[in-house]
Amino acid sequence: DGEASSAPVSGGFPAPSTMEAAERQAILDALEACGYRQGQAAQRLGVGRTTLYRKMKKYGIAPRRGLESGAEP
């Protein structure tokens, strides 16, 4: 039977691609809300800065240089 790929897998958890897409979007939302200040975004997400950096690299999210130092655009 042709169920959609977003159907839950064993244990009731969504497929990894769905979880990854949601995590990536949450990171982007936090970064935008914090003006791309990565320390603040990490705090908002409840993770350490190094975890945020690692996940940004994993999902291909580039930091916006010049903004994280507190300089106004």
PDB file of C-alpha atoms in Angstrom:
ATOM      1  CA  ASP A   1       0.000   0.000   0.000  1.00  0.00           C
ATOM      2  CA  GLY A   2       1.489   3.377  -1.024  1.00  0.00           C
ATOM      3  CA  GLU A   3       1.664   5.385   2.188  1.00  0.00           C
ATOM      4  CA  ALA A   4       3.288   8.825   2.101  1.00  0.00           C
ATOM      5  CA  SER A   5       6.937   9.084   3.128  1.00  0.00           C
ATOM      6  CA  SER A   6       5.970  11.428   5.988  1.00  0.00           C
ATOM      7  CA  ALA A   7       4.098   8.615   7.740  1.00  0.00           C
ATOM      8  CA  PRO A   8       5.368   7.813  11.221  1.00  0.00           C
ATOM      9  CA  VAL A   9       7.983   5.101  11.501  1.00  0.00           C
ATOM     10  CA  SER A  10       8.186   2.601  14.335  1.00  0.00           C
ATOM     11  CA  GLY A  11       7.865   4.219  17.727  1.00  0.00           C
ATOM     12  CA  GLY A  12       5.553   6.949  16.403  1.00  0.00           C
ATOM     13  CA  PHE A  13       8.370   9.307  15.423  1.00  0.00           C
ATOM     14  CA  PRO A  14       8.222  11.142  12.072  1.00  0.00           C
ATOM     15  CA  ALA A  15      10.602  10.157   9.307  1.00  0.00           C
ATOM     16  CA  PRO A  16      14.099  11.683   9.767  1.00  0.00           C
ATOM     17  CA  SER A  17      13.714  13.976   6.761  1.00  0.00           C
ATOM     18  CA  THR A  18      10.615  15.546   8.334  1.00  0.00           C
ATOM     19  CA  MET A  19      12.381  16.028  11.666  1.00  0.00           C
ATOM     20  CA  GLU A  20      15.427  17.507   9.947  1.00  0.00           C
ATOM     21  CA  ALA A  21      13.292  19.927   7.943  1.00  0.00           C
ATOM     22  CA  ALA A  22      11.534  21.074  11.115  1.00  0.00           C
ATOM     23  CA  GLU A  23      14.841  21.471  12.965  1.00  0.00           C
ATOM     24  CA  ARG A  24      16.362  23.458  10.103  1.00  0.00           C
ATOM     25  CA  GLN A  25      13.345  25.769  10.002  1.00  0.00           C
ATOM     26  CA  ALA A  26      13.447  26.258  13.784  1.00  0.00           C
ATOM     27  CA  ILE A  27      17.113  27.267  13.521  1.00  0.00           C
ATOM     28  CA  LEU A  28      16.376  29.736  10.727  1.00  0.00           C
ATOM     29  CA  ASP A  29      13.448  31.208  12.657  1.00  0.00           C
ATOM     30  CA  ALA A  30      15.559  31.650  15.795  1.00  0.00           C
ATOM     31  CA  LEU A  31      18.416  33.232  13.855  1.00  0.00           C
ATOM     32  CA  GLU A  32      16.066  35.698  12.164  1.00  0.00           C
ATOM     33  CA  ALA A  33      14.342  36.546  15.448  1.00  0.00           C
ATOM     34  CA  CYS A  34      17.737  37.220  17.059  1.00  0.00           C
ATOM     35  CA  GLY A  35      19.194  39.234  14.186  1.00  0.00           C
ATOM     36  CA  TYR A  36      21.540  36.341  13.360  1.00  0.00           C
ATOM     37  CA  ARG A  37      23.228  36.651  16.774  1.00  0.00           C
ATOM     38  CA  GLN A  38      24.156  33.023  17.120  1.00  0.00           C
ATOM     39  CA  GLY A  39      24.631  33.039  20.887  1.00  0.00           C
ATOM     40  CA  GLN A  40      21.151  34.469  21.412  1.00  0.00           C
ATOM     41  CA  ALA A  41      19.646  32.083  18.869  1.00  0.00           C
ATOM     42  CA  ALA A  42      21.263  29.113  20.627  1.00  0.00           C
ATOM     43  CA  GLN A  43      19.863  30.284  23.957  1.00  0.00           C
ATOM     44  CA  ARG A  44      16.409  30.710  22.404  1.00  0.00           C
ATOM     45  CA  LEU A  45      16.599  27.148  21.047  1.00  0.00           C
ATOM     46  CA  GLY A  46      17.851  25.767  24.356  1.00  0.00           C
ATOM     47  CA  VAL A  47      21.130  24.446  22.929  1.00  0.00           C
ATOM     48  CA  GLY A  48      24.784  25.402  23.301  1.00  0.00           C
ATOM     49  CA  ARG A  49      26.484  27.630  20.753  1.00  0.00           C
ATOM     50  CA  THR A  50      28.707  24.821  19.510  1.00  0.00           C
ATOM     51  CA  THR A  51      25.640  22.648  18.956  1.00  0.00           C
ATOM     52  CA  LEU A  52      24.022  25.444  16.968  1.00  0.00           C
ATOM     53  CA  TYR A  53      27.184  25.941  14.869  1.00  0.00           C
ATOM     54  CA  ARG A  54      27.337  22.196  14.147  1.00  0.00           C
ATOM     55  CA  LYS A  55      23.683  22.072  13.121  1.00  0.00           C
ATOM     56  CA  MET A  56      24.045  25.185  10.963  1.00  0.00           C
ATOM     57  CA  LYS A  57      26.914  23.493   9.143  1.00  0.00           C
ATOM     58  CA  LYS A  58      24.907  20.265   8.802  1.00  0.00           C
ATOM     59  CA  TYR A  59      21.970  22.115   7.222  1.00  0.00           C
ATOM     60  CA  GLY A  60      24.065  24.490   5.110  1.00  0.00           C
ATOM     61  CA  ILE A  61      23.015  27.623   6.990  1.00  0.00           C
ATOM     62  CA  ALA A  62      25.708  30.266   6.617  1.00  0.00           C
ATOM     63  CA  PRO A  63      26.291  32.781   9.408  1.00  0.00           C
ATOM     64  CA  ARG A  64      25.833  36.407   8.457  1.00  0.00           C
ATOM     65  CA  ARG A  65      29.257  37.873   9.143  1.00  0.00           C
ATOM     66  CA  GLY A  66      29.412  41.279  10.759  1.00  0.00           C
ATOM     67  CA  LEU A  67      26.060  41.030  12.513  1.00  0.00           C
ATOM     68  CA  GLU A  68      26.977  38.611  15.305  1.00  0.00           C
ATOM     69  CA  SER A  69      29.501  41.045  16.787  1.00  0.00           C
ATOM     70  CA  GLY A  70      26.693  43.415  17.758  1.00  0.00           C
ATOM     71  CA  ALA A  71      27.433  45.926  15.003  1.00  0.00           C
ATOM     72  CA  GLU A  72      24.377  47.593  13.574  1.00  0.00           C
ATOM     73  CA  PRO A  73      23.965  47.277   9.804  1.00  0.00           C
TER      74      PRO A  73
END
